[in-house]
Amino acid sequence: MSREQRGPNEKLGAVLALAGISNAGLARRVNDLGAQRGLTLRYDKTSVARWVSKGMVPQGAAPHLIAAAIGQKLGRPVPLHEIGLADADPAPEVGLAFPRDVGQAVKSATELYRLDLAGRRAGSGGIWQSLAGSFAVSAYATPASRWLITPADSSVARDANPSEGSGAPLKVGHSDVQKLREAAEDARRWDSKYGGGDWRSSMVPECLRVEAAPLLLGSYSDEVGRALFGASAELTRLAGWMAFDTGQQEAAQRYYIQALRLARAAADVPLGGYVLASMSLQATYRGFGDEGVDLAQAALERNRGLATARTMSFFRLVEARAHARAGDAQAAGAALKAAEGWLERARPGDSDPSWLGFYSYDRFAADAAECYRDLKAPRQVRRFTEQALSRPTEEFVRSHGLRLVVSAVAELESGNLDAACEQGVRAVEVAGRISSARTTEYVKDLLHRLEPYGDEPRVVELRERARPLLMAPA
């Protein structure tokens, strides 16, 4: 399907000439990219000729795939306006709303799900690359404040209107919700082991669009609805986390906001806190330490007396990360001490949520090491990194790789170049087994720190080992 523009698309023609791509070549590239995303496309040279000479605008994911195909040839991102297809862009505010009304919340979330058609791989030229604007930590202010004021909606029962979708609306039951929860559990496992860019992880947005959206637009009782919103919130937060891991910060932000709104509809305050903690980690990673503190403390305050000891420990740990990034050593130390205290209170029989299954003392030690890295305290970094690496696991491969890089940085700052390069080599080996832009960024940071020793044979070897990782498309 295509729709008419006015006159030839001269921009697309000019960029194709610049990239040296023929009409047949572009059609082939677009079809191949579509196949990678599970789409069956049959464009040919005539299709491309219509796009250029008649200004036809292909529908669905095609404009973003065209931008991705040209971008791969040029070796840089190509926004839709550069190729005359900006009309295909979704509204830049998509996913940023935090509606007070439950019905509007369903609309906001499902609109976001339906727009994610071209994939999220970093550098893919997908739909998120063409969204106007970029990550803005201020976009979290209204969602966080509204959630703090009202962390649970009063009722979410819904009688679907047949006009809202195609065919008769679904009558949602607990078995439907269970399928979403199982999908979330599978996705968490794949994400930890293979990274947010692994193709199995990329199925989460598809699950939201194909499975969760029709259920949210269906009919359900208040009881079933709470469970449905909770499962959808978990999946939406996971989609945000995976986007964050692959460097798609704008997509992550929108998913997180919708996940928080869905958690409110689920009346699941700990889950809402977990989403806020995810927002905090993103803000901290992007350099907004003070805002990260605010988001983590919002999660803490609303969960006092509600969340389990292990959950509270994680929230305090996230707060410590933000304090450390903001350069407040005293506050970071106090938050770490509190996090460790809460963790010591945790017991095997506690009713911890399933989404917290990753959190143990190993994870606490790993994040404590990153806190002290930001505070430039290499001795403490080494101490906690040794504890974090004491039990390497195949289940959390990405975390293991990140810990190795942090260990390498600590060794370097302690003057141990050999040990730093040794850990760096191990980190590169792990990073090569997963698809995680975040892990690659950690490796890049280590190589940057090693630049003063660039002529050292060990550093040269590490750089050579890392070259395929740094050159590979994300």
Short mmCIF file of C-alpha atoms in Angstrom, two decimals:
data_model
loop_
_atom_site.label_atom_id
_atom_site.label_comp_id
_atom_site.label_asym_id
_atom_site.label_seq_id
_atom_site.Cartn_x
_atom_site.Cartn_y
_atom_site.Cartn_z
CA MET A 1 0.00 0.00 0.00
CA SER A 2 1.19 3.52 -0.85
CA ARG A 3 -0.27 6.97 -0.88
CA GLU A 4 0.40 9.82 -3.28
CA GLN A 5 2.67 12.79 -2.65
CA ARG A 6 2.70 15.96 -4.73
CA GLY A 7 5.19 15.50 -7.54
CA PRO A 8 8.48 13.61 -7.61
CA ASN A 9 10.40 12.88 -4.43
CA GLU A 10 13.58 14.69 -5.42
CA LYS A 11 15.13 14.24 -1.99
CA LEU A 12 14.94 10.46 -2.18
CA GLY A 13 16.35 10.47 -5.71
CA ALA A 14 19.27 12.68 -4.68
CA VAL A 15 20.19 10.56 -1.66
CA LEU A 16 20.00 7.36 -3.69
CA ALA A 17 22.39 8.87 -6.20
CA LEU A 18 24.70 10.00 -3.40
CA ALA A 19 24.70 6.49 -1.90
CA GLY A 20 25.16 4.85 -5.29
CA ILE A 21 22.15 2.57 -4.86
CA SER A 22 20.10 1.49 -7.87
CA ASN A 23 16.34 1.11 -7.73
CA ALA A 24 16.67 -2.66 -7.79
CA GLY A 25 19.38 -2.51 -5.14
CA LEU A 26 17.23 -0.46 -2.78
CA ALA A 27 14.26 -2.77 -3.26
CA ARG A 28 16.41 -5.78 -2.45
CA ARG A 29 17.87 -4.14 0.67
CA VAL A 30 14.43 -3.11 1.96
CA ASN A 31 13.01 -6.61 1.41
CA ASP A 32 15.98 -8.14 3.22
CA LEU A 33 15.66 -5.78 6.20
CA GLY A 34 11.95 -6.53 6.36
CA ALA A 35 12.63 -10.27 6.37
CA GLN A 36 14.97 -9.81 9.34
CA ARG A 37 11.99 -8.35 11.21
CA GLY A 38 9.56 -11.06 10.18
CA LEU A 39 7.96 -9.00 7.38
CA THR A 40 7.30 -10.39 3.90
CA LEU A 41 7.92 -7.55 1.44
CA ARG A 42 7.98 -7.79 -2.34
CA TYR A 43 9.22 -4.44 -3.52
CA ASP A 44 11.05 -4.26 -6.87
CA LYS A 45 12.72 -1.63 -9.02
CA THR A 46 9.33 -0.45 -10.27
CA SER A 47 8.20 0.19 -6.68
CA VAL A 48 11.25 2.34 -6.06
CA ALA A 49 10.72 4.20 -9.34
CA ARG A 50 7.21 5.12 -8.16
CA TRP A 51 8.58 6.37 -4.83
CA VAL A 52 11.04 8.63 -6.63
CA SER A 53 9.28 9.77 -9.81
CA LYS A 54 5.68 9.90 -8.59
CA GLY A 55 6.22 10.66 -4.93
CA MET A 56 4.41 7.55 -3.72
CA VAL A 57 4.83 7.00 0.06
CA PRO A 58 4.94 3.32 1.11
CA GLN A 59 3.00 2.51 4.24
CA GLY A 60 3.81 0.70 7.49
CA ALA A 61 7.45 0.04 8.29
CA ALA A 62 8.72 0.61 4.74
CA PRO A 63 9.80 4.28 5.07
CA HIS A 64 11.95 3.39 8.08
CA LEU A 65 13.41 0.38 6.28
CA ILE A 66 14.26 2.60 3.30
CA ALA A 67 16.08 4.99 5.64
CA ALA A 68 17.88 2.06 7.26
CA ALA A 69 18.96 0.59 3.92
CA ILE A 70 20.37 3.89 2.69
CA GLY A 71 21.94 4.58 6.07
CA GLN A 72 23.80 1.27 5.99
CA LYS A 73 25.31 2.18 2.60
CA LEU A 74 26.25 5.71 3.68
CA GLY A 75 27.52 4.57 7.08
CA ARG A 76 25.42 7.08 9.02
CA PRO A 77 21.84 7.54 10.24
CA VAL A 78 19.42 8.84 7.62
CA PRO A 79 16.36 10.63 9.06
CA LEU A 80 13.10 10.43 7.12
CA HIS A 81 13.02 14.14 6.31
CA GLU A 82 16.31 13.78 4.39
CA ILE A 83 14.67 11.33 1.98
CA GLY A 84 11.36 13.17 1.71
CA LEU A 85 9.38 10.68 3.79
CA ALA A 86 8.89 12.71 6.96
CA ASP A 87 5.13 12.48 6.54
CA ALA A 88 5.47 8.84 7.55
CA ASP A 89 6.74 9.83 11.00
CA PRO A 90 4.54 9.26 14.04
CA ALA A 91 3.74 12.22 16.26
CA PRO A 92 6.83 13.05 18.33
CA GLU A 93 4.83 12.94 21.57
CA VAL A 94 3.82 9.31 21.14
CA GLY A 95 4.22 7.38 24.38
CA LEU A 96 5.10 10.42 26.48
CA ALA A 97 1.61 10.98 27.92
CA PHE A 98 0.65 9.77 31.40
CA PRO A 99 -3.15 10.03 31.27
CA ARG A 100 -5.21 10.29 34.43
CA ASP A 101 -8.05 8.29 32.88
CA VAL A 102 -7.63 4.50 32.55
CA GLY A 103 -9.28 4.40 29.15
CA GLN A 104 -6.89 7.03 27.84
CA ALA A 105 -4.01 5.09 29.40
CA VAL A 106 -4.99 2.03 27.35
CA LYS A 107 -5.11 4.18 24.22
CA SER A 108 -1.72 5.73 24.93
CA ALA A 109 -0.02 2.37 25.49
CA THR A 110 -1.58 0.59 22.52
CA GLU A 111 -0.73 3.47 20.19
CA LEU A 112 2.89 3.11 21.24
CA TYR A 113 2.86 -0.65 20.67
CA ARG A 114 1.40 -0.29 17.19
CA LEU A 115 4.02 2.22 16.10
CA ASP A 116 7.01 -0.01 16.89
CA LEU A 117 6.99 -1.78 13.53
CA ALA A 118 10.52 -1.31 12.20
CA GLY A 119 12.55 -2.74 15.08
CA ARG A 120 14.72 -1.16 17.74
CA ARG A 121 18.24 -2.27 16.95
CA ALA A 122 20.69 0.54 17.58
CA GLY A 123 21.63 2.12 14.27
CA SER A 124 18.93 0.23 12.37
CA GLY A 125 17.19 3.36 11.16
CA GLY A 126 14.00 2.05 12.75
CA ILE A 127 11.02 4.08 13.83
CA TRP A 128 12.73 5.47 16.94
CA GLN A 129 15.59 6.96 15.00
CA SER A 130 13.14 9.17 13.14
CA LEU A 131 11.13 10.38 16.12
CA ALA A 132 11.53 14.11 16.65
CA GLY A 133 13.51 15.18 19.69
CA SER A 134 15.68 13.01 21.91
CA PHE A 135 15.88 11.72 25.47
CA ALA A 136 14.74 14.43 27.88
CA VAL A 137 14.88 13.61 31.58
CA SER A 138 12.27 16.32 32.20
CA ALA A 139 9.70 14.09 30.49
CA TYR A 140 9.74 11.91 33.62
CA ALA A 141 8.59 14.73 35.94
CA THR A 142 4.84 14.53 35.31
CA PRO A 143 4.61 10.71 35.26
CA ALA A 144 6.58 10.42 38.50
CA SER A 145 4.54 13.08 40.30
CA ARG A 146 1.18 11.68 39.13
CA TRP A 147 2.20 8.19 40.20
CA LEU A 148 3.31 9.46 43.61
CA ILE A 149 -0.02 11.21 44.13
CA THR A 150 -2.12 8.23 42.96
CA PRO A 151 -0.13 4.97 42.62
CA ALA A 152 -3.29 2.86 42.09
CA ASP A 153 -6.43 3.46 40.04
CA SER A 154 -9.78 2.84 41.73
CA SER A 155 -11.27 0.52 39.08
CA VAL A 156 -10.14 -0.87 35.74
CA ALA A 157 -13.05 -3.10 34.68
CA ARG A 158 -13.77 -2.61 30.99
CA ASP A 159 -16.56 -3.37 28.53
CA ALA A 160 -15.03 -3.11 25.09
CA ASN A 161 -16.68 -1.22 22.27
CA PRO A 162 -16.70 -3.28 19.05
CA SER A 163 -15.92 -0.11 17.05
CA GLU A 164 -12.48 0.12 18.71
CA GLY A 165 -11.04 -2.77 16.75
CA SER A 166 -11.71 -5.30 14.04
CA GLY A 167 -14.26 -7.99 14.85
CA ALA A 168 -15.76 -8.83 18.21
CA PRO A 169 -13.74 -7.61 21.23
CA LEU A 170 -11.90 -10.19 23.28
CA LYS A 171 -13.23 -11.45 26.59
CA VAL A 172 -10.03 -11.59 28.62
CA GLY A 173 -9.41 -14.29 31.22
CA HIS A 174 -6.60 -15.28 33.56
CA SER A 175 -5.19 -17.74 31.00
CA ASP A 176 -4.58 -14.82 28.61
CA VAL A 177 -2.73 -12.94 31.31
CA GLN A 178 -0.63 -15.98 32.15
CA LYS A 179 0.63 -16.14 28.57
CA LEU A 180 1.91 -12.58 28.86
CA ARG A 181 3.62 -13.35 32.16
CA GLU A 182 5.33 -16.38 30.61
CA ALA A 183 6.47 -14.22 27.69
CA ALA A 184 7.93 -11.71 30.15
CA GLU A 185 9.79 -14.43 32.02
CA ASP A 186 11.26 -15.83 28.81
CA ALA A 187 12.28 -12.34 27.66
CA ARG A 188 14.01 -11.57 30.97
CA ARG A 189 16.05 -14.74 30.64
CA TRP A 190 17.08 -14.09 27.04
CA ASP A 191 17.89 -10.44 27.74
CA SER A 192 20.25 -11.30 30.60
CA LYS A 193 22.00 -14.00 28.62
CA TYR A 194 22.19 -12.48 25.15
CA GLY A 195 21.62 -8.72 25.52
CA GLY A 196 18.80 -6.40 24.56
CA GLY A 197 19.69 -6.55 20.86
CA ASP A 198 19.36 -10.31 20.54
CA TRP A 199 16.65 -11.25 18.05
CA ARG A 200 14.72 -13.21 20.69
CA SER A 201 14.58 -10.13 22.90
CA SER A 202 13.36 -8.03 19.97
CA MET A 203 10.19 -10.11 19.94
CA VAL A 204 8.95 -8.25 23.03
CA PRO A 205 7.63 -5.21 21.10
CA GLU A 206 5.97 -7.63 18.69
CA CYS A 207 4.35 -9.43 21.62
CA LEU A 208 3.06 -6.12 22.94
CA ARG A 209 1.60 -5.20 19.56
CA VAL A 210 0.13 -8.59 18.63
CA GLU A 211 -0.77 -10.07 22.03
CA ALA A 212 -1.02 -7.37 24.71
CA ALA A 213 -2.72 -4.60 22.72
CA PRO A 214 -5.82 -6.63 21.72
CA LEU A 215 -6.19 -7.83 25.32
CA LEU A 216 -5.96 -4.31 26.73
CA LEU A 217 -8.65 -3.26 24.25
CA GLY A 218 -10.86 -6.21 25.24
CA SER A 219 -13.40 -6.74 28.01
CA TYR A 220 -12.37 -7.77 31.51
CA SER A 221 -13.40 -7.66 35.14
CA ASP A 222 -11.59 -5.51 37.66
CA GLU A 223 -9.72 -8.55 39.00
CA VAL A 224 -8.60 -9.80 35.59
CA GLY A 225 -7.89 -6.25 34.47
CA ARG A 226 -5.48 -5.63 37.36
CA ALA A 227 -3.56 -8.77 36.44
CA LEU A 228 -3.60 -7.84 32.74
CA PHE A 229 -2.26 -4.35 33.40
CA GLY A 230 0.45 -5.80 35.63
CA ALA A 231 1.62 -8.32 33.02
CA SER A 232 1.51 -5.66 30.30
CA ALA A 233 3.49 -3.29 32.52
CA GLU A 234 6.19 -5.93 33.02
CA LEU A 235 6.50 -6.53 29.29
CA THR A 236 6.49 -2.81 28.53
CA ARG A 237 9.22 -2.15 31.09
CA LEU A 238 11.23 -4.99 29.54
CA ALA A 239 10.84 -3.43 26.09
CA GLY A 240 12.15 -0.20 27.59
CA TRP A 241 15.08 -1.95 29.26
CA MET A 242 16.04 -3.69 26.02
CA ALA A 243 15.81 -0.43 24.10
CA PHE A 244 18.01 1.17 26.76
CA ASP A 245 20.54 -1.64 26.44
CA THR A 246 20.71 -1.20 22.67
CA GLY A 247 21.17 2.58 22.89
CA GLN A 248 17.62 3.56 21.85
CA GLN A 249 17.12 6.02 24.69
CA GLU A 250 14.05 7.74 23.20
CA ALA A 251 12.23 4.45 22.78
CA ALA A 252 13.17 3.35 26.30
CA GLN A 253 11.80 6.56 27.76
CA ARG A 254 8.42 6.13 26.10
CA TYR A 255 8.14 2.48 27.12
CA TYR A 256 9.03 3.32 30.72
CA ILE A 257 6.38 6.02 30.95
CA GLN A 258 3.70 3.68 29.64
CA ALA A 259 4.90 0.88 31.93
CA LEU A 260 4.53 3.18 34.95
CA ARG A 261 1.00 4.12 33.88
CA LEU A 262 0.06 0.46 33.43
CA ALA A 263 1.53 -0.40 36.84
CA ARG A 264 -0.75 2.23 38.36
CA ALA A 265 -3.75 0.62 36.68
CA ALA A 266 -2.56 -2.73 38.07
CA ALA A 267 -2.47 -1.22 41.59
CA ASP A 268 1.00 -2.80 41.86
CA VAL A 269 3.03 -0.26 43.82
CA PRO A 270 6.27 -2.30 43.97
CA LEU A 271 6.13 -2.78 40.20
CA GLY A 272 5.62 0.96 39.76
CA GLY A 273 8.66 1.48 41.95
CA TYR A 274 10.63 -0.92 39.79
CA VAL A 275 9.74 1.11 36.69
CA LEU A 276 10.83 4.29 38.47
CA ALA A 277 14.09 2.56 39.39
CA SER A 278 14.58 1.73 35.71
CA MET A 279 13.95 5.38 34.84
CA SER A 280 16.48 6.35 37.51
CA LEU A 281 19.14 4.04 36.08
CA GLN A 282 18.59 5.50 32.63
CA ALA A 283 18.79 9.08 33.89
CA THR A 284 21.95 8.23 35.84
CA TYR A 285 23.51 6.52 32.82
CA ARG A 286 22.78 9.62 30.74
CA GLY A 287 24.52 11.83 33.30
CA PHE A 288 21.48 13.18 35.18
CA GLY A 289 22.48 12.07 38.65
CA ASP A 290 20.25 14.48 40.60
CA GLU A 291 17.16 13.48 38.63
CA GLY A 292 18.15 9.84 39.09
CA VAL A 293 18.14 10.40 42.85
CA ASP A 294 14.64 11.91 42.70
CA LEU A 295 13.25 8.98 40.72
CA ALA A 296 14.81 6.37 43.00
CA GLN A 297 13.60 8.15 46.13
CA ALA A 298 10.08 8.34 44.69
CA ALA A 299 10.14 4.54 44.36
CA LEU A 300 11.38 4.21 47.93
CA GLU A 301 8.91 6.55 49.59
CA ARG A 302 5.79 4.96 48.07
CA ASN A 303 6.98 1.44 48.89
CA ARG A 304 7.76 1.84 52.57
CA GLY A 305 5.79 -0.85 54.38
CA LEU A 306 4.69 -2.43 51.09
CA ALA A 307 7.71 -3.87 49.27
CA THR A 308 9.81 -6.80 50.44
CA ALA A 309 13.23 -6.29 52.01
CA ARG A 310 14.99 -7.42 48.83
CA THR A 311 12.95 -4.96 46.75
CA MET A 312 13.75 -2.08 49.10
CA SER A 313 17.42 -3.05 48.95
CA PHE A 314 17.38 -2.76 45.17
CA PHE A 315 15.69 0.66 45.29
CA ARG A 316 18.34 1.93 47.73
CA LEU A 317 21.06 0.52 45.50
CA VAL A 318 19.67 2.42 42.52
CA GLU A 319 19.60 5.55 44.67
CA ALA A 320 23.27 4.98 45.53
CA ARG A 321 24.14 4.75 41.83
CA ALA A 322 22.52 8.14 41.23
CA HIS A 323 24.22 9.78 44.22
CA ALA A 324 27.59 8.48 43.02
CA ARG A 325 27.04 9.84 39.52
CA ALA A 326 26.10 13.18 41.08
CA GLY A 327 29.41 13.09 43.02
CA ASP A 328 27.89 12.88 46.51
CA ALA A 329 30.11 10.30 48.20
CA GLN A 330 28.48 10.61 51.61
CA ALA A 331 24.94 10.10 50.31
CA ALA A 332 26.07 7.24 48.07
CA GLY A 333 27.78 5.52 50.99
CA ALA A 334 24.71 5.88 53.18
CA ALA A 335 22.44 4.47 50.47
CA LEU A 336 24.79 1.54 49.89
CA LYS A 337 24.85 0.78 53.60
CA ALA A 338 21.05 0.87 53.71
CA ALA A 339 20.83 -1.36 50.62
CA GLU A 340 23.12 -3.92 52.21
CA GLY A 341 21.12 -3.79 55.43
CA TRP A 342 17.85 -4.45 53.62
CA LEU A 343 19.48 -7.31 51.70
CA GLU A 344 20.63 -8.91 54.95
CA ARG A 345 17.01 -8.86 56.18
CA ALA A 346 15.76 -10.74 53.12
CA ARG A 347 14.77 -14.36 53.67
CA PRO A 348 14.22 -17.22 51.18
CA GLY A 349 10.54 -17.42 52.08
CA ASP A 350 9.82 -13.76 51.31
CA SER A 351 7.18 -13.07 48.67
CA ASP A 352 9.58 -11.31 46.30
CA PRO A 353 8.15 -10.42 42.88
CA SER A 354 9.26 -12.59 39.97
CA TRP A 355 10.83 -9.63 38.19
CA LEU A 356 13.37 -9.31 41.01
CA GLY A 357 14.85 -12.75 40.45
CA PHE A 358 18.11 -11.27 39.14
CA TYR A 359 18.92 -9.47 42.40
CA SER A 360 21.35 -11.08 44.79
CA TYR A 361 24.46 -10.06 46.69
CA ASP A 362 26.45 -10.48 43.46
CA ARG A 363 24.38 -7.75 41.82
CA PHE A 364 24.66 -5.55 44.90
CA ALA A 365 28.46 -5.89 44.82
CA ALA A 366 28.58 -5.17 41.08
CA ASP A 367 26.61 -1.93 41.41
CA ALA A 368 28.55 -0.92 44.52
CA ALA A 369 31.71 -1.27 42.43
CA GLU A 370 30.24 1.06 39.79
CA CYS A 371 29.35 3.57 42.50
CA TYR A 372 32.94 3.65 43.68
CA ARG A 373 34.19 3.82 40.10
CA ASP A 374 32.18 7.03 39.64
CA LEU A 375 33.56 8.29 42.97
CA LYS A 376 37.13 7.43 41.84
CA ALA A 377 37.83 5.03 44.71
CA PRO A 378 39.69 2.16 42.98
CA ARG A 379 40.40 0.22 46.16
CA GLN A 380 36.69 -0.07 46.91
CA VAL A 381 35.99 -0.86 43.25
CA ARG A 382 38.42 -3.77 43.40
CA ARG A 383 36.96 -5.03 46.67
CA PHE A 384 33.38 -5.16 45.41
CA THR A 385 34.29 -6.33 41.91
CA GLU A 386 36.12 -9.34 43.33
CA GLN A 387 32.96 -10.24 45.22
CA ALA A 388 30.79 -9.65 42.15
CA LEU A 389 33.00 -11.90 40.00
CA SER A 390 33.41 -14.62 42.60
CA ARG A 391 30.57 -16.67 41.10
CA PRO A 392 30.52 -16.19 37.31
CA THR A 393 27.31 -17.44 35.77
CA GLU A 394 26.12 -18.25 32.30
CA GLU A 395 22.67 -16.93 33.19
CA PHE A 396 23.67 -13.26 33.47
CA VAL A 397 26.28 -13.00 30.74
CA ARG A 398 25.89 -9.29 30.08
CA SER A 399 26.29 -8.41 33.76
CA HIS A 400 29.44 -10.53 33.89
CA GLY A 401 30.88 -8.60 30.95
CA LEU A 402 30.09 -5.24 32.54
CA ARG A 403 31.73 -6.33 35.79
CA LEU A 404 34.91 -7.32 33.96
CA VAL A 405 35.17 -3.85 32.41
CA VAL A 406 34.65 -2.17 35.77
CA SER A 407 37.35 -4.45 37.20
CA ALA A 408 39.72 -3.48 34.37
CA VAL A 409 39.16 0.22 35.08
CA ALA A 410 39.90 -0.31 38.78
CA GLU A 411 43.12 -2.15 37.97
CA LEU A 412 44.17 0.61 35.61
CA GLU A 413 43.51 3.34 38.17
CA SER A 414 45.53 1.33 40.68
CA GLY A 415 48.48 1.29 38.28
CA ASN A 416 48.15 -2.38 37.27
CA LEU A 417 48.26 -2.19 33.48
CA ASP A 418 48.77 -5.93 32.96
CA ALA A 419 45.77 -6.82 35.10
CA ALA A 420 43.67 -4.13 33.41
CA CYS A 421 44.43 -5.53 29.95
CA GLU A 422 43.82 -9.08 31.11
CA GLN A 423 40.38 -8.19 32.41
CA GLY A 424 39.76 -6.13 29.28
CA VAL A 425 40.46 -9.12 27.05
CA ARG A 426 38.00 -11.22 29.05
CA ALA A 427 35.39 -8.45 28.81
CA VAL A 428 35.80 -8.22 25.03
CA GLU A 429 35.33 -11.97 24.73
CA VAL A 430 32.07 -11.78 26.69
CA ALA A 431 30.88 -8.69 24.79
CA GLY A 432 31.39 -10.51 21.50
CA ARG A 433 28.88 -13.17 22.56
CA ILE A 434 25.98 -10.79 23.21
CA SER A 435 24.18 -7.90 21.53
CA SER A 436 24.41 -4.98 23.94
CA ALA A 437 25.31 -1.43 22.96
CA ARG A 438 25.75 -0.63 26.64
CA THR A 439 28.43 -3.30 27.05
CA THR A 440 30.18 -2.02 23.93
CA GLU A 441 30.14 1.51 25.38
CA TYR A 442 31.80 0.22 28.54
CA VAL A 443 34.54 -1.38 26.43
CA LYS A 444 34.98 1.88 24.48
CA ASP A 445 35.36 3.77 27.75
CA LEU A 446 38.06 1.36 28.88
CA LEU A 447 39.95 1.77 25.59
CA HIS A 448 39.70 5.54 25.95
CA ARG A 449 41.24 5.33 29.41
CA LEU A 450 44.05 3.21 27.97
CA GLU A 451 44.98 5.74 25.28
CA PRO A 452 47.96 7.13 27.26
CA TYR A 453 49.44 3.62 27.08
CA GLY A 454 48.60 3.13 23.41
CA ASP A 455 52.08 1.94 22.40
CA GLU A 456 52.21 -0.80 25.02
CA PRO A 457 52.02 -4.26 23.35
CA ARG A 458 49.31 -5.40 25.78
CA VAL A 459 47.16 -2.39 24.93
CA VAL A 460 47.72 -2.86 21.21
CA GLU A 461 46.63 -6.49 21.53
CA LEU A 462 43.49 -5.52 23.46
CA ARG A 463 42.61 -2.89 20.89
CA GLU A 464 42.98 -5.42 18.09
CA ARG A 465 40.81 -7.94 19.90
CA ALA A 466 38.15 -5.27 20.39
CA ARG A 467 38.19 -4.06 16.78
CA PRO A 468 35.56 -6.51 15.44
CA LEU A 469 33.27 -5.65 18.35
CA LEU A 470 33.57 -1.90 17.78
CA MET A 471 33.12 -2.19 14.02
CA ALA A 472 30.16 -4.55 14.09
CA PRO A 473 26.71 -3.04 13.45
CA ALA A 474 24.73 -2.77 16.69
#
